Amino acid sequence: MKILVINAGSSSIKYQLYDMPGGQVLARGILEKIGDKLSRLTHRRGLETSTREEAVADHKAAMQQILEILVDPQVGAIEELAEIATVGHRVVHGGEEFTGSVIVDDRVLASIEKFVELAPMHNPHNLVGIRAARDKLPHAVQVACFDTAFHATLPEVAYRYALPFELYERYHIRRYGFHGTSHRYVARRAATLMAMDKYRLNAITCHLGNGCSMAAVRHGRSVDTSMGFTPLEGLVMGTRTGDFDPAILFYLADKGYDLTALNSLCNKKSGLLGISGASNDMRTLEQLAREGNVRAGLAVEIFCYRVRKYIGAYMTLLNPPHAIVFTGGIGENSSLVRRQVCQDLDHMGIRLDPQGNEMGRGREGIISAADSVVRLLVIPTNEEEAIATDAYELSVEAGASERAKGHRDGT
Ligand code: ADP
């Protein structure tokens, strides 16, 4: 079964075409700068890469271009679009309604629309992606996979803020958590690597990329996570503050900052970029720190310090976890960050193997010392594969129930 996975952002659409259930990637790519004078499509099939540059006005036109290249006789991966049975979409916010992936119907679309208010920077683009795919591939099943869904198991004590009770009831203000597809994927993969049942595993999962979040996973389910009502809370990120005293906002408002400026300050100008004044990119900061740039070094230190604080907090919930998993661009590739995070934690049963930690970039493996109580793992995340798997399972179920219905109806 051919499954197309779509991740639609504000000005880009990423895609991967899978052959399921084997999980083979037939083609992948990204169309960037949608709406600009010149958009750029980078398409990969196996080791071949092709690029196209032309004006692409909107997401609908972008989807058209992606579908065209997928059936292109030279660089495409399928002969006709009818081969695509299912499209799996990443959707950032599923509110309290979606606790897992679902087949998209009009009711689901209306709910995603309703949650635009909670994720104004993400859900509108996800919706446009779904509508464009529905329009261009009317025969295909559309599946939505929510970033929030894995955290639907958070207990009330973890998801409530200490705000007046009615704000939850009136405005649904609570901690939702994000990156759920990634946390779920690496937790399941960790269970497989440790030959454990996925519902026995206790783990701390650290997704450290441009956006960063951690989750405490008990018996395979998320019981706490560092991102909150929005992806702003928690760890220090590329350009986001993570945890800080909200009274700073009142103070700055008093100094003349308006809402737009405060939003941009917290989401786009802070984090690694804000501290270093140089870059939001960990690779660049590590290089600058090696060259003696003090603020770059401080940014890396603060980043690691915050991860350590959350490890401390989640150790008390999991007592002790079987594993700590590192994933995301930084978690998978930065041996320096992993070393700084894990140093001097022997008293918690956490001991890094310095040689193991230097393993090649983007590889999967164990990086803890043989006598570490807590296993330390690096697992490259694969949200697209997780979405393709959900989409495949839901399509098979839907097909099976359709067939059963046909059988009952005598058709
Ligand atoms: P996104 O959250 O946008 O998917 P990624 O997961 O790709 O981002 O993570 C991007 C981050 O990973 C950047 O800060 C980048 O510098 C960092 N990164 C990638 N490779 C390395 C490396 N070899 N060493 C340190 N940091 C790295």
PDB file of C-alpha atoms in Angstrom, residues 24-265:
ATOM      1  CA  GLN A  24      10.340   1.360   2.295  1.00  0.00           C
ATOM      2  CA  VAL A  25      10.709   5.054   1.406  1.00  0.00           C
ATOM      3  CA  LEU A  26      10.034   5.391  -2.336  1.00  0.00           C
ATOM      4  CA  ALA A  27      10.632   9.158  -2.504  1.00  0.00           C
ATOM      5  CA  ARG A  28      10.902  12.158  -0.216  1.00  0.00           C
ATOM      6  CA  GLY A  29      11.297  15.873  -0.511  1.00  0.00           C
ATOM      7  CA  ILE A  30      10.489  19.398   0.549  1.00  0.00           C
ATOM      8  CA  LEU A  31       8.867  22.305  -1.243  1.00  0.00           C
ATOM      9  CA  GLU A  32      10.079  25.519   0.388  1.00  0.00           C
ATOM     10  CA  LYS A  33       9.257  29.216   0.120  1.00  0.00           C
ATOM     11  CA  ILE A  34       5.623  28.729  -0.894  1.00  0.00           C
ATOM     12  CA  GLY A  35       4.198  32.137  -1.841  1.00  0.00           C
ATOM     13  CA  ASP A  36       7.632  33.683  -2.553  1.00  0.00           C
ATOM     14  CA  LYS A  37       8.704  34.841  -6.005  1.00  0.00           C
ATOM     15  CA  LEU A  38      10.628  31.612  -6.470  1.00  0.00           C
ATOM     16  CA  SER A  39       9.791  28.395  -4.610  1.00  0.00           C
ATOM     17  CA  ARG A  40      12.192  25.475  -4.453  1.00  0.00           C
ATOM     18  CA  LEU A  41      11.308  21.814  -4.663  1.00  0.00           C
ATOM     19  CA  THR A  42      14.017  19.344  -3.623  1.00  0.00           C
ATOM     20  CA  HIS A  43      13.001  15.797  -4.464  1.00  0.00           C
ATOM     21  CA  ARG A  44      14.880  12.603  -3.657  1.00  0.00           C
ATOM     22  CA  ARG A  45      14.380   9.126  -5.006  1.00  0.00           C
ATOM     23  CA  GLY A  46      16.976   6.739  -3.643  1.00  0.00           C
ATOM     24  CA  LEU A  47      20.326   8.474  -4.106  1.00  0.00           C
ATOM     25  CA  GLU A  48      19.105  10.759  -6.916  1.00  0.00           C
ATOM     26  CA  THR A  49      18.205  14.358  -6.072  1.00  0.00           C
ATOM     27  CA  SER A  50      16.387  16.722  -8.387  1.00  0.00           C
ATOM     28  CA  THR A  51      15.437  20.343  -7.810  1.00  0.00           C
ATOM     29  CA  ARG A  52      12.885  22.635  -9.406  1.00  0.00           C
ATOM     30  CA  GLU A  53      12.552  26.358  -8.950  1.00  0.00           C
ATOM     31  CA  GLU A  54       9.393  28.181  -9.976  1.00  0.00           C
ATOM     32  CA  ALA A  55       6.691  30.358  -8.457  1.00  0.00           C
ATOM     33  CA  VAL A  56       4.237  28.361  -6.332  1.00  0.00           C
ATOM     34  CA  ALA A  57       1.432  30.618  -5.180  1.00  0.00           C
ATOM     35  CA  ASP A  58      -0.100  28.640  -2.325  1.00  0.00           C
ATOM     36  CA  HIS A  59      -0.337  25.254  -0.583  1.00  0.00           C
ATOM     37  CA  LYS A  60      -2.814  23.930  -3.133  1.00  0.00           C
ATOM     38  CA  ALA A  61      -0.414  24.686  -5.972  1.00  0.00           C
ATOM     39  CA  ALA A  62       2.410  23.242  -3.887  1.00  0.00           C
ATOM     40  CA  MET A  63       0.528  19.979  -3.434  1.00  0.00           C
ATOM     41  CA  GLN A  64      -0.089  19.886  -7.183  1.00  0.00           C
ATOM     42  CA  GLN A  65       3.654  20.225  -7.838  1.00  0.00           C
ATOM     43  CA  ILE A  66       4.543  17.505  -5.344  1.00  0.00           C
ATOM     44  CA  LEU A  67       2.014  15.119  -6.881  1.00  0.00           C
ATOM     45  CA  GLU A  68       3.317  15.908 -10.361  1.00  0.00           C
ATOM     46  CA  ILE A  69       6.892  15.052  -9.428  1.00  0.00           C
ATOM     47  CA  LEU A  70       5.783  11.809  -7.729  1.00  0.00           C
ATOM     48  CA  VAL A  71       4.412  10.574 -11.094  1.00  0.00           C
ATOM     49  CA  ASP A  72       7.132  12.164 -13.253  1.00  0.00           C
ATOM     50  CA  PRO A  73       8.400   9.532 -15.736  1.00  0.00           C
ATOM     51  CA  GLN A  74      12.056  10.485 -15.071  1.00  0.00           C
ATOM     52  CA  VAL A  75      12.304  11.148 -11.350  1.00  0.00           C
ATOM     53  CA  GLY A  76       8.928  10.005  -9.989  1.00  0.00           C
ATOM     54  CA  ALA A  77       8.258   6.954  -7.866  1.00  0.00           C
ATOM     55  CA  ILE A  78       4.807   5.809  -9.027  1.00  0.00           C
ATOM     56  CA  GLU A  79       2.989   5.616 -12.353  1.00  0.00           C
ATOM     57  CA  GLU A  80      -0.304   7.167 -11.351  1.00  0.00           C
ATOM     58  CA  LEU A  81      -1.761   9.014  -8.379  1.00  0.00           C
ATOM     59  CA  ALA A  82      -4.455   6.371  -7.969  1.00  0.00           C
ATOM     60  CA  GLU A  83      -1.700   4.205  -6.414  1.00  0.00           C
ATOM     61  CA  ILE A  84      -1.649   6.459  -3.330  1.00  0.00           C
ATOM     62  CA  ALA A  85      -4.162   4.763  -1.049  1.00  0.00           C
ATOM     63  CA  THR A  86      -3.717   6.947   2.020  1.00  0.00           C
ATOM     64  CA  VAL A  87      -2.284  10.314   3.013  1.00  0.00           C
ATOM     65  CA  GLY A  88      -1.019  10.727   6.591  1.00  0.00           C
ATOM     66  CA  HIS A  89      -0.898  14.334   7.843  1.00  0.00           C
ATOM     67  CA  ARG A  90       1.006  15.757  10.758  1.00  0.00           C
ATOM     68  CA  VAL A  91      -1.339  18.007  12.741  1.00  0.00           C
ATOM     69  CA  VAL A  92       0.098  19.945  15.638  1.00  0.00           C
ATOM     70  CA  HIS A  93      -2.899  20.449  17.934  1.00  0.00           C
ATOM     71  CA  GLY A  94      -5.644  17.953  18.648  1.00  0.00           C
ATOM     72  CA  GLY A  95      -6.849  19.620  21.861  1.00  0.00           C
ATOM     73  CA  GLU A  96      -8.346  17.221  24.396  1.00  0.00           C
ATOM     74  CA  GLU A  97     -10.389  15.522  21.707  1.00  0.00           C
ATOM     75  CA  PHE A  98      -7.844  13.344  19.920  1.00  0.00           C
ATOM     76  CA  THR A  99      -5.976  10.722  21.906  1.00  0.00           C
ATOM     77  CA  GLY A 100      -4.627   8.982  18.797  1.00  0.00           C
ATOM     78  CA  SER A 101      -4.518   9.232  15.015  1.00  0.00           C
ATOM     79  CA  VAL A 102      -7.841   9.311  13.164  1.00  0.00           C
ATOM     80  CA  ILE A 103      -9.299   9.100   9.681  1.00  0.00           C
ATOM     81  CA  VAL A 104     -10.262  12.611   8.591  1.00  0.00           C
ATOM     82  CA  ASP A 105     -13.933  13.286   7.955  1.00  0.00           C
ATOM     83  CA  ASP A 106     -15.854  16.569   8.074  1.00  0.00           C
ATOM     84  CA  ARG A 107     -16.273  16.322  11.851  1.00  0.00           C
ATOM     85  CA  VAL A 108     -12.517  15.847  12.351  1.00  0.00           C
ATOM     86  CA  LEU A 109     -11.784  18.775  10.031  1.00  0.00           C
ATOM     87  CA  ALA A 110     -14.154  20.963  12.041  1.00  0.00           C
ATOM     88  CA  SER A 111     -12.343  20.020  15.263  1.00  0.00           C
ATOM     89  CA  ILE A 112      -8.900  20.781  13.805  1.00  0.00           C
ATOM     90  CA  GLU A 113     -10.363  24.114  12.718  1.00  0.00           C
ATOM     91  CA  LYS A 114     -11.615  24.697  16.269  1.00  0.00           C
ATOM     92  CA  PHE A 115      -8.079  24.155  17.622  1.00  0.00           C
ATOM     93  CA  VAL A 116      -6.630  26.841  15.316  1.00  0.00           C
ATOM     94  CA  GLU A 117      -7.236  29.172  18.246  1.00  0.00           C
ATOM     95  CA  LEU A 118      -4.867  27.068  20.382  1.00  0.00           C
ATOM     96  CA  ALA A 119      -2.175  26.667  17.683  1.00  0.00           C
ATOM     97  CA  PRO A 120      -2.504  29.674  15.364  1.00  0.00           C
ATOM     98  CA  MET A 121       0.997  29.233  13.960  1.00  0.00           C
ATOM     99  CA  HIS A 122       0.544  25.563  13.003  1.00  0.00           C
ATOM    100  CA  ASN A 123      -2.986  24.186  12.633  1.00  0.00           C
ATOM    101  CA  PRO A 124      -4.020  26.543   9.785  1.00  0.00           C
ATOM    102  CA  HIS A 125      -1.159  25.227   7.606  1.00  0.00           C
ATOM    103  CA  ASN A 126      -1.902  21.613   8.548  1.00  0.00           C
ATOM    104  CA  LEU A 127      -5.532  22.209   7.565  1.00  0.00           C
ATOM    105  CA  VAL A 128      -4.576  23.698   4.212  1.00  0.00           C
ATOM    106  CA  GLY A 129      -2.427  20.593   3.590  1.00  0.00           C
ATOM    107  CA  ILE A 130      -5.335  18.258   4.368  1.00  0.00           C
ATOM    108  CA  ARG A 131      -7.753  20.213   2.190  1.00  0.00           C
ATOM    109  CA  ALA A 132      -5.299  20.322  -0.716  1.00  0.00           C
ATOM    110  CA  ALA A 133      -4.659  16.565  -0.449  1.00  0.00           C
ATOM    111  CA  ARG A 134      -8.397  15.848  -0.265  1.00  0.00           C
ATOM    112  CA  ASP A 135      -8.930  17.978  -3.330  1.00  0.00           C
ATOM    113  CA  LYS A 136      -6.147  16.433  -5.403  1.00  0.00           C
ATOM    114  CA  LEU A 137      -6.518  12.832  -4.184  1.00  0.00           C
ATOM    115  CA  PRO A 138     -10.255  12.410  -3.580  1.00  0.00           C
ATOM    116  CA  HIS A 139      -9.974   8.588  -3.706  1.00  0.00           C
ATOM    117  CA  ALA A 140      -7.416   8.426  -0.861  1.00  0.00           C
ATOM    118  CA  VAL A 141      -8.081   7.944   2.848  1.00  0.00           C
ATOM    119  CA  GLN A 142      -6.787  10.977   4.797  1.00  0.00           C
ATOM    120  CA  VAL A 143      -5.369  10.354   8.273  1.00  0.00           C
ATOM    121  CA  ALA A 144      -4.455  12.997  10.873  1.00  0.00           C
ATOM    122  CA  CYS A 145      -1.685  12.334  13.435  1.00  0.00           C
ATOM    123  CA  PHE A 146      -1.550  14.846  16.274  1.00  0.00           C
ATOM    124  CA  ASP A 147       1.569  16.088  18.085  1.00  0.00           C
ATOM    125  CA  THR A 148      -0.519  16.340  21.235  1.00  0.00           C
ATOM    126  CA  ALA A 149      -2.089  12.848  21.126  1.00  0.00           C
ATOM    127  CA  PHE A 150       0.650  10.878  22.930  1.00  0.00           C
ATOM    128  CA  HIS A 151       0.364  13.263  25.898  1.00  0.00           C
ATOM    129  CA  ALA A 152      -3.393  12.721  26.257  1.00  0.00           C
ATOM    130  CA  THR A 153      -2.522  10.300  29.094  1.00  0.00           C
ATOM    131  CA  LEU A 154      -1.050  13.048  31.315  1.00  0.00           C
ATOM    132  CA  PRO A 155      -2.759  12.922  34.708  1.00  0.00           C
ATOM    133  CA  GLU A 156      -4.630  16.013  35.868  1.00  0.00           C
ATOM    134  CA  VAL A 157      -1.952  16.783  38.443  1.00  0.00           C
ATOM    135  CA  ALA A 158       0.565  17.155  35.585  1.00  0.00           C
ATOM    136  CA  TYR A 159      -1.576  18.951  33.015  1.00  0.00           C
ATOM    137  CA  ARG A 160      -3.240  21.573  35.238  1.00  0.00           C
ATOM    138  CA  TYR A 161      -1.679  24.980  35.820  1.00  0.00           C
ATOM    139  CA  ALA A 162      -2.079  26.755  39.136  1.00  0.00           C
ATOM    140  CA  LEU A 163      -4.386  29.297  37.512  1.00  0.00           C
ATOM    141  CA  PRO A 164      -7.975  30.059  38.499  1.00  0.00           C
ATOM    142  CA  PHE A 165      -9.997  26.905  37.943  1.00  0.00           C
ATOM    143  CA  GLU A 166     -12.477  28.495  35.534  1.00  0.00           C
ATOM    144  CA  LEU A 167      -9.752  29.342  32.981  1.00  0.00           C
ATOM    145  CA  TYR A 168      -9.460  25.639  32.238  1.00  0.00           C
ATOM    146  CA  GLU A 169     -13.201  25.273  31.889  1.00  0.00           C
ATOM    147  CA  ARG A 170     -13.741  28.435  29.876  1.00  0.00           C
ATOM    148  CA  TYR A 171     -10.613  28.566  27.678  1.00  0.00           C
ATOM    149  CA  HIS A 172      -9.168  25.031  27.939  1.00  0.00           C
ATOM    150  CA  ILE A 173      -5.965  26.444  29.374  1.00  0.00           C
ATOM    151  CA  ARG A 174      -3.884  23.428  30.424  1.00  0.00           C
ATOM    152  CA  ARG A 175      -0.640  21.714  29.501  1.00  0.00           C
ATOM    153  CA  TYR A 176      -1.064  19.753  26.227  1.00  0.00           C
ATOM    154  CA  GLY A 177       2.512  18.876  25.265  1.00  0.00           C
ATOM    155  CA  PHE A 178       3.881  18.485  21.741  1.00  0.00           C
ATOM    156  CA  HIS A 179       6.395  16.360  19.745  1.00  0.00           C
ATOM    157  CA  GLY A 180       4.204  13.423  20.827  1.00  0.00           C
ATOM    158  CA  THR A 181       4.771  11.409  17.658  1.00  0.00           C
ATOM    159  CA  SER A 182       8.523  11.598  18.226  1.00  0.00           C
ATOM    160  CA  HIS A 183       8.362  10.751  21.954  1.00  0.00           C
ATOM    161  CA  ARG A 184       6.084   7.789  21.205  1.00  0.00           C
ATOM    162  CA  TYR A 185       8.303   6.576  18.348  1.00  0.00           C
ATOM    163  CA  VAL A 186      11.540   6.611  20.370  1.00  0.00           C
ATOM    164  CA  ALA A 187       9.861   5.119  23.475  1.00  0.00           C
ATOM    165  CA  ARG A 188       8.515   2.203  21.380  1.00  0.00           C
ATOM    166  CA  ARG A 189      11.881   1.803  19.688  1.00  0.00           C
ATOM    167  CA  ALA A 190      13.673   1.837  23.080  1.00  0.00           C
ATOM    168  CA  ALA A 191      11.362  -0.944  24.311  1.00  0.00           C
ATOM    169  CA  THR A 192      12.206  -2.988  21.206  1.00  0.00           C
ATOM    170  CA  LEU A 193      15.959  -2.399  21.653  1.00  0.00           C
ATOM    171  CA  MET A 194      15.731  -3.436  25.303  1.00  0.00           C
ATOM    172  CA  ALA A 195      13.563  -6.463  24.456  1.00  0.00           C
ATOM    173  CA  MET A 196      10.787  -5.188  26.728  1.00  0.00           C
ATOM    174  CA  ASP A 197       7.049  -5.005  26.306  1.00  0.00           C
ATOM    175  CA  LYS A 198       6.233  -1.425  25.208  1.00  0.00           C
ATOM    176  CA  TYR A 199       3.724  -1.101  28.075  1.00  0.00           C
ATOM    177  CA  ARG A 200       6.365  -2.050  30.687  1.00  0.00           C
ATOM    178  CA  LEU A 201       8.932   0.565  29.692  1.00  0.00           C
ATOM    179  CA  ASN A 202       9.657   3.533  31.942  1.00  0.00           C
ATOM    180  CA  ALA A 203      11.771   6.136  30.161  1.00  0.00           C
ATOM    181  CA  ILE A 204      12.741   9.773  29.933  1.00  0.00           C
ATOM    182  CA  THR A 205      12.683  10.816  26.292  1.00  0.00           C
ATOM    183  CA  CYS A 206      14.604  13.958  25.266  1.00  0.00           C
ATOM    184  CA  HIS A 207      13.676  15.417  21.869  1.00  0.00           C
ATOM    185  CA  LEU A 208      16.374  18.045  21.325  1.00  0.00           C
ATOM    186  CA  GLY A 209      16.101  19.767  17.951  1.00  0.00           C
ATOM    187  CA  ASN A 210      15.235  23.349  17.031  1.00  0.00           C
ATOM    188  CA  GLY A 211      12.216  22.843  19.247  1.00  0.00           C
ATOM    189  CA  CYS A 212      13.029  20.844  22.374  1.00  0.00           C
ATOM    190  CA  SER A 213      10.892  18.865  24.770  1.00  0.00           C
ATOM    191  CA  MET A 214      11.156  16.006  27.238  1.00  0.00           C
ATOM    192  CA  ALA A 215       8.623  13.421  28.338  1.00  0.00           C
ATOM    193  CA  ALA A 216       8.330  11.100  31.317  1.00  0.00           C
ATOM    194  CA  VAL A 217       6.998   7.810  29.981  1.00  0.00           C
ATOM    195  CA  ARG A 218       5.568   5.356  32.512  1.00  0.00           C
ATOM    196  CA  HIS A 219       4.479   1.912  31.310  1.00  0.00           C
ATOM    197  CA  GLY A 220       4.710   3.165  27.728  1.00  0.00           C
ATOM    198  CA  ARG A 221       2.451   6.180  28.312  1.00  0.00           C
ATOM    199  CA  SER A 222       3.339   9.848  28.665  1.00  0.00           C
ATOM    200  CA  VAL A 223       2.765  11.023  32.256  1.00  0.00           C
ATOM    201  CA  ASP A 224       4.508  14.395  32.053  1.00  0.00           C
ATOM    202  CA  THR A 225       6.113  16.575  29.433  1.00  0.00           C
ATOM    203  CA  SER A 226       7.997  19.851  29.363  1.00  0.00           C
ATOM    204  CA  MET A 227       6.018  21.740  26.685  1.00  0.00           C
ATOM    205  CA  GLY A 228       2.701  23.133  27.868  1.00  0.00           C
ATOM    206  CA  PHE A 229      -0.268  25.094  26.560  1.00  0.00           C
ATOM    207  CA  THR A 230       2.014  25.994  23.645  1.00  0.00           C
ATOM    208  CA  PRO A 231       5.468  24.773  22.577  1.00  0.00           C
ATOM    209  CA  LEU A 232       7.035  27.719  24.434  1.00  0.00           C
ATOM    210  CA  GLU A 233       7.275  26.118  27.875  1.00  0.00           C
ATOM    211  CA  GLY A 234      10.064  23.923  29.180  1.00  0.00           C
ATOM    212  CA  LEU A 235      13.560  23.536  27.781  1.00  0.00           C
ATOM    213  CA  VAL A 236      15.740  26.229  26.234  1.00  0.00           C
ATOM    214  CA  MET A 237      15.249  25.959  22.449  1.00  0.00           C
ATOM    215  CA  GLY A 238      16.802  27.433  19.310  1.00  0.00           C
ATOM    216  CA  THR A 239      14.870  30.685  19.581  1.00  0.00           C
ATOM    217  CA  ARG A 240      12.321  30.054  22.388  1.00  0.00           C
ATOM    218  CA  THR A 241      12.782  30.890  26.035  1.00  0.00           C
ATOM    219  CA  GLY A 242      11.384  27.749  27.633  1.00  0.00           C
ATOM    220  CA  ASP A 243      10.516  28.275  31.332  1.00  0.00           C
ATOM    221  CA  PHE A 244      10.827  31.808  32.649  1.00  0.00           C
ATOM    222  CA  ASP A 245       9.038  34.119  35.054  1.00  0.00           C
ATOM    223  CA  PRO A 246       5.911  35.452  33.258  1.00  0.00           C
ATOM    224  CA  ALA A 247       6.157  38.639  35.322  1.00  0.00           C
ATOM    225  CA  ILE A 248       8.991  39.612  32.970  1.00  0.00           C
ATOM    226  CA  LEU A 249       6.268  40.132  30.345  1.00  0.00           C
ATOM    227  CA  PHE A 250       4.328  42.572  32.570  1.00  0.00           C
ATOM    228  CA  TYR A 251       7.552  44.410  33.272  1.00  0.00           C
ATOM    229  CA  LEU A 252       8.380  44.680  29.550  1.00  0.00           C
ATOM    230  CA  ALA A 253       4.785  45.666  28.707  1.00  0.00           C
ATOM    231  CA  ASP A 254       5.254  48.508  31.144  1.00  0.00           C
ATOM    232  CA  LYS A 255       8.393  49.473  29.230  1.00  0.00           C
ATOM    233  CA  GLY A 256       6.380  49.743  25.998  1.00  0.00           C
ATOM    234  CA  TYR A 257       6.587  46.286  24.435  1.00  0.00           C
ATOM    235  CA  ASP A 258       3.278  45.375  22.772  1.00  0.00           C
ATOM    236  CA  LEU A 259       1.799  41.873  22.376  1.00  0.00           C
ATOM    237  CA  THR A 260       3.368  41.257  18.961  1.00  0.00           C
ATOM    238  CA  ALA A 261       6.799  42.301  20.185  1.00  0.00           C
ATOM    239  CA  LEU A 262       6.515  40.089  23.298  1.00  0.00           C
ATOM    240  CA  ASN A 263       5.392  37.119  21.231  1.00  0.00           C
ATOM    241  CA  SER A 264       8.291  37.526  18.849  1.00  0.00           C
ATOM    242  CA  LEU A 265      10.714  38.058  21.754  1.00  0.00           C
TER     243      LEU A 265
END
